[in-house]
Amino acid sequence: MRRPGRHPPRKDCALRLSLHTDLSLRLLLYLAAMQAGTWTTTPAVARAFGVSLNHPKRVTRGPTAPGYLETRHPPPGGVRLARPPAEVRLGAVVADLEGLGCLVDCARGPCPLAGRCLLKTALDAAEQSFVRELDRFTLADVLAGPTGAALREMIGGEADGAAEPGP
């Protein structure tokens, strides 16, 4: 019998980050694990994560706007982290990429309860709490554990020399 207040584990999640945000976070972590100032290419990142080349190409357009990435066009092209990893807060990245106040769109439908229901307020507060919790962590915090070691191993395994020192 299930205990009150406990929810069974679910395979499908109602609340999740978009694929764009997921891959953006992975890209930022990958770049943060590299030697400071080092450029890499989107094909190298795609190989490292086993994703289509189209994904990191699209992702590099997102995090550059808020100033997380620097990109350069060919030749030779590449991408690198624009800020020190200790200055990049995960909550800020998620908020920049996902937007806030988007869990429920009362105008969609439109909902006849709009303006008379506290559900949107409660969900917006929960979303803000989620972002605040993520903001407790920086890229540097995540890299301090096994994630950093795994990423550095992935980066070191790049045999094609895609990474190169920046100017």
Coordinates of N, CA and C in Angstrom, one line a residue:
M1 N 0.8 -1.2 0.0 CA 0.0 0.0 0.0 C 0.9 1.2 0.0
R2 N 0.5 2.2 -0.8 CA 1.3 3.4 -0.9 C 1.0 4.3 0.3
R3 N 2.2 4.9 0.8 CA 2.0 5.8 2.0 C 1.5 7.2 1.5
P4 N 0.6 7.8 2.3 CA 0.1 9.1 1.9 C 1.3 10.1 1.7
G5 N 1.1 11.0 0.7 CA 2.1 12.0 0.5 C 3.3 11.5 -0.4
R6 N 3.3 10.3 -0.7 CA 4.4 9.7 -1.5 C 3.8 9.4 -2.9
H7 N 4.6 9.8 -3.9 CA 4.2 9.6 -5.3 C 5.0 8.5 -5.9
P8 N 4.4 7.6 -6.7 CA 5.2 6.6 -7.3 C 6.2 7.2 -8.3
P9 N 7.3 6.6 -8.6 CA 8.2 7.1 -9.6 C 7.5 7.0 -11.0
R10 N 7.8 8.0 -11.8 CA 7.2 8.1 -13.1 C 8.2 8.1 -14.2
K11 N 8.0 7.4 -15.3 CA 8.9 7.4 -16.4 C 8.7 8.6 -17.3
D12 N 7.5 9.0 -17.4 CA 7.2 10.2 -18.2 C 7.0 11.4 -17.2
C13 N 7.7 12.5 -17.5 CA 7.7 13.6 -16.6 C 6.9 14.7 -17.2
A14 N 6.0 15.3 -16.4 CA 5.2 16.4 -16.9 C 6.0 17.7 -17.0
L15 N 6.8 17.9 -16.0 CA 7.7 19.1 -15.9 C 9.1 18.7 -16.3
R16 N 9.5 19.3 -17.4 CA 10.9 19.0 -17.9 C 11.3 20.2 -18.7
L17 N 12.7 20.2 -18.9 CA 13.3 21.3 -19.7 C 13.1 20.9 -21.1
S18 N 13.1 21.9 -22.0 CA 13.1 21.7 -23.4 C 14.4 21.0 -23.8
L19 N 14.4 20.3 -24.9 CA 15.6 19.7 -25.5 C 16.7 20.8 -25.7
H20 N 16.2 22.0 -26.2 CA 17.2 23.1 -26.4 C 17.9 23.5 -25.1
T21 N 17.2 23.6 -24.0 CA 17.8 24.0 -22.7 C 18.7 22.9 -22.2
D22 N 18.2 21.6 -22.3 CA 19.0 20.5 -21.9 C 20.4 20.5 -22.6
L23 N 20.3 20.6 -24.0 CA 21.6 20.6 -24.7 C 22.4 21.8 -24.5
S24 N 21.8 22.9 -24.2 CA 22.5 24.2 -23.9 C 23.3 24.0 -22.6
L25 N 22.7 23.4 -21.6 CA 23.4 23.1 -20.3 C 24.5 22.2 -20.6
R26 N 24.3 21.2 -21.4 CA 25.4 20.2 -21.6 C 26.6 20.9 -22.4
L27 N 26.2 21.7 -23.3 CA 27.3 22.5 -24.1 C 28.0 23.4 -23.1
L28 N 27.3 24.1 -22.3 CA 28.0 25.0 -21.3 C 28.9 24.2 -20.4
L29 N 28.5 23.1 -19.9 CA 29.3 22.3 -19.0 C 30.5 21.7 -19.8
Y30 N 30.3 21.3 -21.0 CA 31.5 20.8 -21.8 C 32.5 21.9 -22.0
L31 N 32.0 23.1 -22.3 CA 33.0 24.2 -22.5 C 33.6 24.7 -21.2
A32 N 32.9 24.6 -20.1 CA 33.4 25.0 -18.8 C 34.5 24.0 -18.4
A33 N 34.4 22.7 -18.8 CA 35.4 21.7 -18.5 C 36.7 21.8 -19.2
M34 N 36.6 22.6 -20.3 CA 37.8 22.8 -21.1 C 38.8 23.8 -20.5
Q35 N 40.0 23.8 -20.9 CA 40.9 24.8 -20.4 C 40.4 26.2 -20.8
A36 N 40.5 27.1 -19.8 CA 39.9 28.5 -20.1 C 40.5 29.1 -21.3
G37 N 39.5 29.7 -22.1 CA 39.9 30.3 -23.4 C 40.1 29.4 -24.6
T38 N 39.8 28.1 -24.4 CA 40.0 27.2 -25.5 C 38.7 27.2 -26.3
W39 N 39.0 27.2 -27.6 CA 37.9 27.0 -28.6 C 37.7 25.6 -28.9
T40 N 36.4 25.2 -29.3 CA 36.1 23.9 -29.8 C 35.1 24.1 -30.9
T41 N 34.8 23.0 -31.6 CA 33.8 23.1 -32.7 C 32.5 22.4 -32.3
T42 N 31.4 22.7 -33.0 CA 30.2 22.0 -32.7 C 30.2 20.6 -33.2
P43 N 31.0 20.2 -34.2 CA 31.1 18.7 -34.5 C 31.7 18.0 -33.3
A44 N 32.7 18.6 -32.6 CA 33.4 17.9 -31.5 C 32.4 17.7 -30.4
V45 N 31.5 18.7 -30.1 CA 30.5 18.6 -29.1 C 29.5 17.6 -29.4
A46 N 29.0 17.6 -30.7 CA 28.0 16.6 -31.2 C 28.6 15.2 -31.0
R47 N 29.8 14.9 -31.3 CA 30.4 13.6 -31.2 C 30.5 13.2 -29.7
A48 N 30.9 14.2 -28.9 CA 31.0 13.9 -27.4 C 29.7 13.4 -26.8
F49 N 28.6 14.0 -27.2 CA 27.3 13.7 -26.6 C 26.5 12.8 -27.4
G50 N 27.0 12.4 -28.6 CA 26.3 11.4 -29.4 C 25.0 12.0 -30.0
V51 N 25.0 13.2 -30.4 CA 23.8 13.9 -30.9 C 24.1 14.3 -32.3
S52 N 23.0 14.6 -33.1 CA 23.2 15.1 -34.4 C 23.9 16.5 -34.4
L53 N 24.7 16.7 -35.4 CA 25.4 18.0 -35.5 C 24.4 19.2 -35.5
N54 N 23.2 19.0 -36.0 CA 22.2 20.1 -36.0 C 21.9 20.6 -34.6
H55 N 21.9 19.7 -33.6 CA 21.6 20.1 -32.2 C 22.5 21.2 -31.7
P56 N 23.8 20.9 -31.6 CA 24.7 21.9 -31.1 C 24.8 23.2 -31.9
K57 N 24.6 23.1 -33.2 CA 24.6 24.3 -34.1 C 23.4 25.2 -33.7
R58 N 22.2 24.6 -33.4 CA 21.1 25.4 -33.0 C 21.3 25.9 -31.6
V59 N 21.9 25.1 -30.7 CA 22.1 25.5 -29.3 C 23.1 26.7 -29.2
T60 N 24.1 26.7 -30.1 CA 25.0 27.8 -30.0 C 24.4 29.2 -30.3
R61 N 23.3 29.2 -30.9 CA 22.5 30.4 -31.2 C 21.8 30.9 -29.9
G62 N 21.4 30.0 -29.0 CA 20.7 30.4 -27.8 C 21.5 31.0 -26.7
P63 N 22.5 30.3 -26.2 CA 23.3 30.8 -25.0 C 24.2 32.0 -25.4
T64 N 24.3 32.3 -26.7 CA 25.2 33.5 -27.0 C 24.5 34.8 -26.7
A65 N 23.2 34.8 -26.8 CA 22.5 36.1 -26.6 C 22.6 36.6 -25.2
P66 N 22.5 35.8 -24.1 CA 22.7 36.3 -22.8 C 24.2 36.4 -22.4
G67 N 25.1 36.1 -23.3 CA 26.5 36.3 -23.1 C 27.2 35.1 -22.4
Y68 N 26.6 33.9 -22.6 CA 27.3 32.7 -22.1 C 28.4 32.2 -23.0
L69 N 28.2 32.4 -24.3 CA 29.1 31.8 -25.3 C 29.7 32.9 -26.2
E70 N 30.9 32.6 -26.7 CA 31.5 33.3 -27.7 C 31.6 32.4 -28.9
T71 N 31.2 32.9 -30.1 CA 31.4 32.1 -31.3 C 32.2 32.9 -32.3
R72 N 32.8 32.1 -33.2 CA 33.5 32.7 -34.3 C 33.2 31.9 -35.5
H73 N 33.2 32.6 -36.6 CA 32.8 32.0 -37.9 C 34.0 31.6 -38.6
P74 N 33.9 30.6 -39.5 CA 35.0 30.0 -40.2 C 35.7 31.1 -41.0
P75 N 36.9 30.9 -41.4 CA 37.8 29.9 -40.7 C 38.4 30.5 -39.4
P76 N 38.7 29.7 -38.4 CA 38.5 28.3 -38.3 C 37.2 28.0 -37.6
G77 N 36.5 29.0 -37.1 CA 35.2 28.7 -36.5 C 35.4 28.2 -35.1
G78 N 34.3 28.2 -34.3 CA 34.4 27.5 -33.0 C 33.5 28.2 -32.0
V79 N 33.5 27.7 -30.8 CA 32.7 28.2 -29.7 C 33.5 28.0 -28.4
R80 N 33.3 29.0 -27.5 CA 34.0 28.8 -26.2 C 33.1 29.5 -25.1
L81 N 33.4 29.3 -23.9 CA 32.6 29.9 -22.8 C 33.1 31.3 -22.7
A82 N 32.1 32.2 -22.5 CA 32.4 33.7 -22.5 C 32.6 34.2 -21.1
R83 N 32.3 33.4 -20.1 CA 32.4 33.8 -18.7 C 33.1 32.7 -17.9
P84 N 33.7 33.1 -16.8 CA 34.3 32.0 -16.0 C 33.2 31.1 -15.4
P85 N 33.4 29.8 -15.3 CA 32.4 28.8 -14.9 C 31.7 29.2 -13.5
A86 N 32.5 29.8 -12.7 CA 32.0 30.2 -11.3 C 31.0 31.3 -11.4
E87 N 30.9 32.0 -12.6 CA 30.0 33.1 -12.7 C 28.7 32.7 -13.5
V88 N 28.6 31.5 -13.9 CA 27.4 31.1 -14.7 C 26.5 30.2 -13.7
R89 N 25.4 30.8 -13.3 CA 24.4 30.2 -12.4 C 23.4 29.4 -13.3
L90 N 23.2 28.2 -12.8 CA 22.3 27.3 -13.6 C 20.9 27.8 -13.7
G91 N 20.4 28.4 -12.6 CA 19.0 29.0 -12.7 C 18.9 30.1 -13.7
A92 N 19.9 30.9 -13.7 CA 19.9 32.1 -14.7 C 19.9 31.5 -16.1
V93 N 20.6 30.5 -16.4 CA 20.7 29.9 -17.7 C 19.3 29.4 -18.1
V94 N 18.7 28.6 -17.2 CA 17.4 28.0 -17.4 C 16.3 29.1 -17.6
A95 N 16.4 30.1 -16.8 CA 15.4 31.2 -16.9 C 15.6 31.9 -18.2
D96 N 16.8 32.2 -18.6 CA 17.1 32.8 -19.9 C 16.6 32.0 -21.1
L97 N 16.8 30.7 -21.0 CA 16.4 29.9 -22.2 C 14.9 29.4 -22.2
E98 N 14.4 29.2 -21.0 CA 13.0 28.7 -20.9 C 12.0 29.8 -20.7
G99 N 12.4 30.9 -20.2 CA 11.5 32.0 -19.8 C 10.8 31.7 -18.5
L100 N 10.3 32.6 -17.8 CA 9.6 32.4 -16.6 C 8.1 32.7 -16.7
G101 N 7.3 32.1 -15.9 CA 5.8 32.3 -16.0 C 5.2 31.5 -17.1
C102 N 5.9 30.5 -17.6 CA 5.4 29.7 -18.8 C 4.8 28.4 -18.5
L103 N 4.7 28.0 -17.2 CA 4.2 26.6 -16.9 C 2.7 26.5 -17.4
V104 N 2.0 27.6 -17.1 CA 0.6 27.6 -17.5 C 0.3 28.9 -18.2
D105 N -0.4 28.7 -19.4 CA -0.7 29.9 -20.2 C -2.2 30.0 -20.1
C106 N -2.7 31.0 -19.2 CA -4.1 31.1 -19.0 C -4.8 31.7 -20.3
A107 N -4.1 32.3 -21.2 CA -4.7 32.8 -22.4 C -4.9 31.6 -23.4
R108 N -4.2 30.5 -23.2 CA -4.4 29.4 -24.2 C -5.8 28.8 -23.8
G109 N -6.6 28.7 -24.8 CA -7.9 28.1 -24.6 C -9.0 29.1 -25.0
P110 N -9.2 30.3 -24.5 CA -8.7 30.8 -23.2 C -9.4 30.2 -22.0
C111 N -8.8 30.3 -20.9 CA -9.4 29.7 -19.7 C -10.4 30.6 -19.1
P112 N -11.6 30.1 -18.8 CA -12.7 30.9 -18.2 C -12.4 31.3 -16.8
L113 N -11.4 30.7 -16.2 CA -11.0 31.0 -14.8 C -9.9 32.1 -14.7
A114 N -9.4 32.5 -15.8 CA -8.3 33.5 -15.9 C -8.7 34.7 -15.0
G115 N -7.8 35.1 -14.2 CA -8.0 36.3 -13.3 C -8.8 36.0 -12.0
R116 N -9.3 34.7 -11.9 CA -10.1 34.4 -10.8 C -9.6 33.1 -10.1
C117 N -8.4 32.6 -10.5 CA -7.9 31.4 -10.1 C -6.5 31.5 -9.6
L118 N -6.1 30.9 -8.5 CA -4.8 31.0 -7.9 C -3.8 29.9 -8.4
L119 N -4.3 29.1 -9.3 CA -3.4 28.0 -9.9 C -2.2 28.6 -10.6
K120 N -2.4 29.6 -11.4 CA -1.3 30.3 -12.1 C -0.3 30.9 -11.1
T121 N -0.8 31.5 -10.1 CA 0.1 32.1 -9.1 C 0.9 31.0 -8.4
A122 N 0.2 29.9 -8.0 CA 0.9 28.8 -7.3 C 2.0 28.2 -8.2
L123 N 1.7 28.0 -9.5 CA 2.6 27.4 -10.4 C 3.8 28.4 -10.7
D124 N 3.5 29.6 -10.9 CA 4.6 30.6 -11.1 C 5.5 30.7 -9.9
A125 N 5.0 30.6 -8.7 CA 5.8 30.6 -7.4 C 6.7 29.3 -7.4
A126 N 6.1 28.2 -7.8 CA 6.9 27.0 -7.8 C 8.0 27.0 -8.8
E127 N 7.7 27.6 -10.0 CA 8.7 27.8 -11.0 C 9.8 28.7 -10.5
Q128 N 9.5 29.8 -9.9 CA 10.5 30.7 -9.3 C 11.4 30.0 -8.3
S129 N 10.7 29.2 -7.5 CA 11.5 28.4 -6.5 C 12.5 27.4 -7.1
F130 N 12.0 26.8 -8.2 CA 12.8 25.9 -9.0 C 14.1 26.6 -9.5
V131 N 13.9 27.8 -10.1 CA 15.0 28.6 -10.6 C 15.9 29.0 -9.5
R132 N 15.4 29.5 -8.4 CA 16.2 29.9 -7.2 C 17.0 28.7 -6.7
E133 N 16.5 27.5 -6.7 CA 17.2 26.3 -6.2 C 18.4 26.0 -7.2
L134 N 18.1 26.1 -8.5 CA 19.2 25.9 -9.5 C 20.2 27.0 -9.4
D135 N 19.8 28.2 -9.0 CA 20.8 29.3 -8.9 C 21.8 29.1 -7.7
R136 N 21.5 28.1 -6.9 CA 22.5 27.8 -5.8 C 23.8 27.2 -6.4
F137 N 23.7 26.7 -7.7 CA 24.8 26.0 -8.3 C 25.3 26.8 -9.6
T138 N 26.6 26.8 -9.7 CA 27.2 27.3 -10.9 C 27.8 26.2 -11.7
L139 N 28.2 26.5 -12.9 CA 28.9 25.5 -13.7 C 30.1 24.9 -13.0
A140 N 30.8 25.8 -12.3 CA 32.0 25.3 -11.5 C 31.6 24.4 -10.4
D141 N 30.5 24.6 -9.8 CA 30.0 23.6 -8.8 C 29.8 22.3 -9.3
V142 N 29.1 22.2 -10.5 CA 28.8 20.9 -11.1 C 30.1 20.2 -11.5
L143 N 31.0 21.0 -12.0 CA 32.3 20.4 -12.5 C 33.2 19.9 -11.4
A144 N 32.9 20.4 -10.2 CA 33.8 20.0 -9.0 C 33.6 18.5 -8.7
G145 N 32.6 17.9 -9.1 CA 32.4 16.5 -8.8 C 32.7 15.5 -10.0
P146 N 32.0 14.4 -10.0 CA 32.2 13.4 -11.0 C 31.9 13.9 -12.4
T147 N 31.0 14.8 -12.5 CA 30.6 15.3 -13.8 C 31.8 16.0 -14.5
G148 N 32.6 16.7 -13.8 CA 33.8 17.4 -14.3 C 34.8 16.4 -14.8
A149 N 35.0 15.3 -14.0 CA 35.9 14.3 -14.4 C 35.5 13.6 -15.6
A150 N 34.2 13.3 -15.7 CA 33.7 12.6 -16.9 C 33.8 13.5 -18.2
L151 N 33.5 14.8 -18.0 CA 33.6 15.7 -19.1 C 35.1 15.8 -19.6
R152 N 36.0 16.0 -18.6 CA 37.4 16.1 -19.0 C 37.9 14.8 -19.7
E153 N 37.4 13.7 -19.3 CA 37.7 12.4 -20.0 C 37.2 12.5 -21.4
M154 N 36.0 12.9 -21.6 CA 35.4 13.0 -22.9 C 36.2 14.0 -23.8
I155 N 36.6 15.1 -23.2 CA 37.3 16.1 -24.0 C 38.7 15.6 -24.3
G156 N 39.3 14.9 -23.4 CA 40.6 14.3 -23.7 C 40.6 13.2 -24.7
G157 N 39.4 12.6 -24.9 CA 39.3 11.5 -25.8 C 39.0 12.0 -27.3
E158 N 38.9 13.3 -27.4 CA 38.7 13.8 -28.8 C 40.0 13.6 -29.6
A159 N 40.0 12.7 -30.5 CA 41.2 12.4 -31.2 C 41.5 13.3 -32.4
D160 N 40.5 14.1 -32.8 CA 40.7 14.9 -34.1 C 41.3 16.2 -33.8
G161 N 41.6 16.6 -32.6 CA 42.3 17.9 -32.3 C 41.3 19.0 -32.6
A162 N 40.0 18.8 -32.4 CA 39.1 19.9 -32.7 C 39.3 21.1 -31.7
A163 N 39.8 20.9 -30.5 CA 40.0 22.0 -29.6 C 41.3 22.6 -29.9
E164 N 41.3 23.9 -29.8 CA 42.6 24.7 -30.0 C 42.6 25.9 -29.1
P165 N 43.8 26.3 -28.7 CA 43.9 27.5 -27.9 C 43.3 28.7 -28.6
G166 N 42.7 29.6 -27.8 CA 42.1 30.8 -28.4 C 43.2 31.8 -28.6
P167 N 42.9 33.0 -29.2 CA 43.9 34.0 -29.5 C 44.4 34.6 -28.3

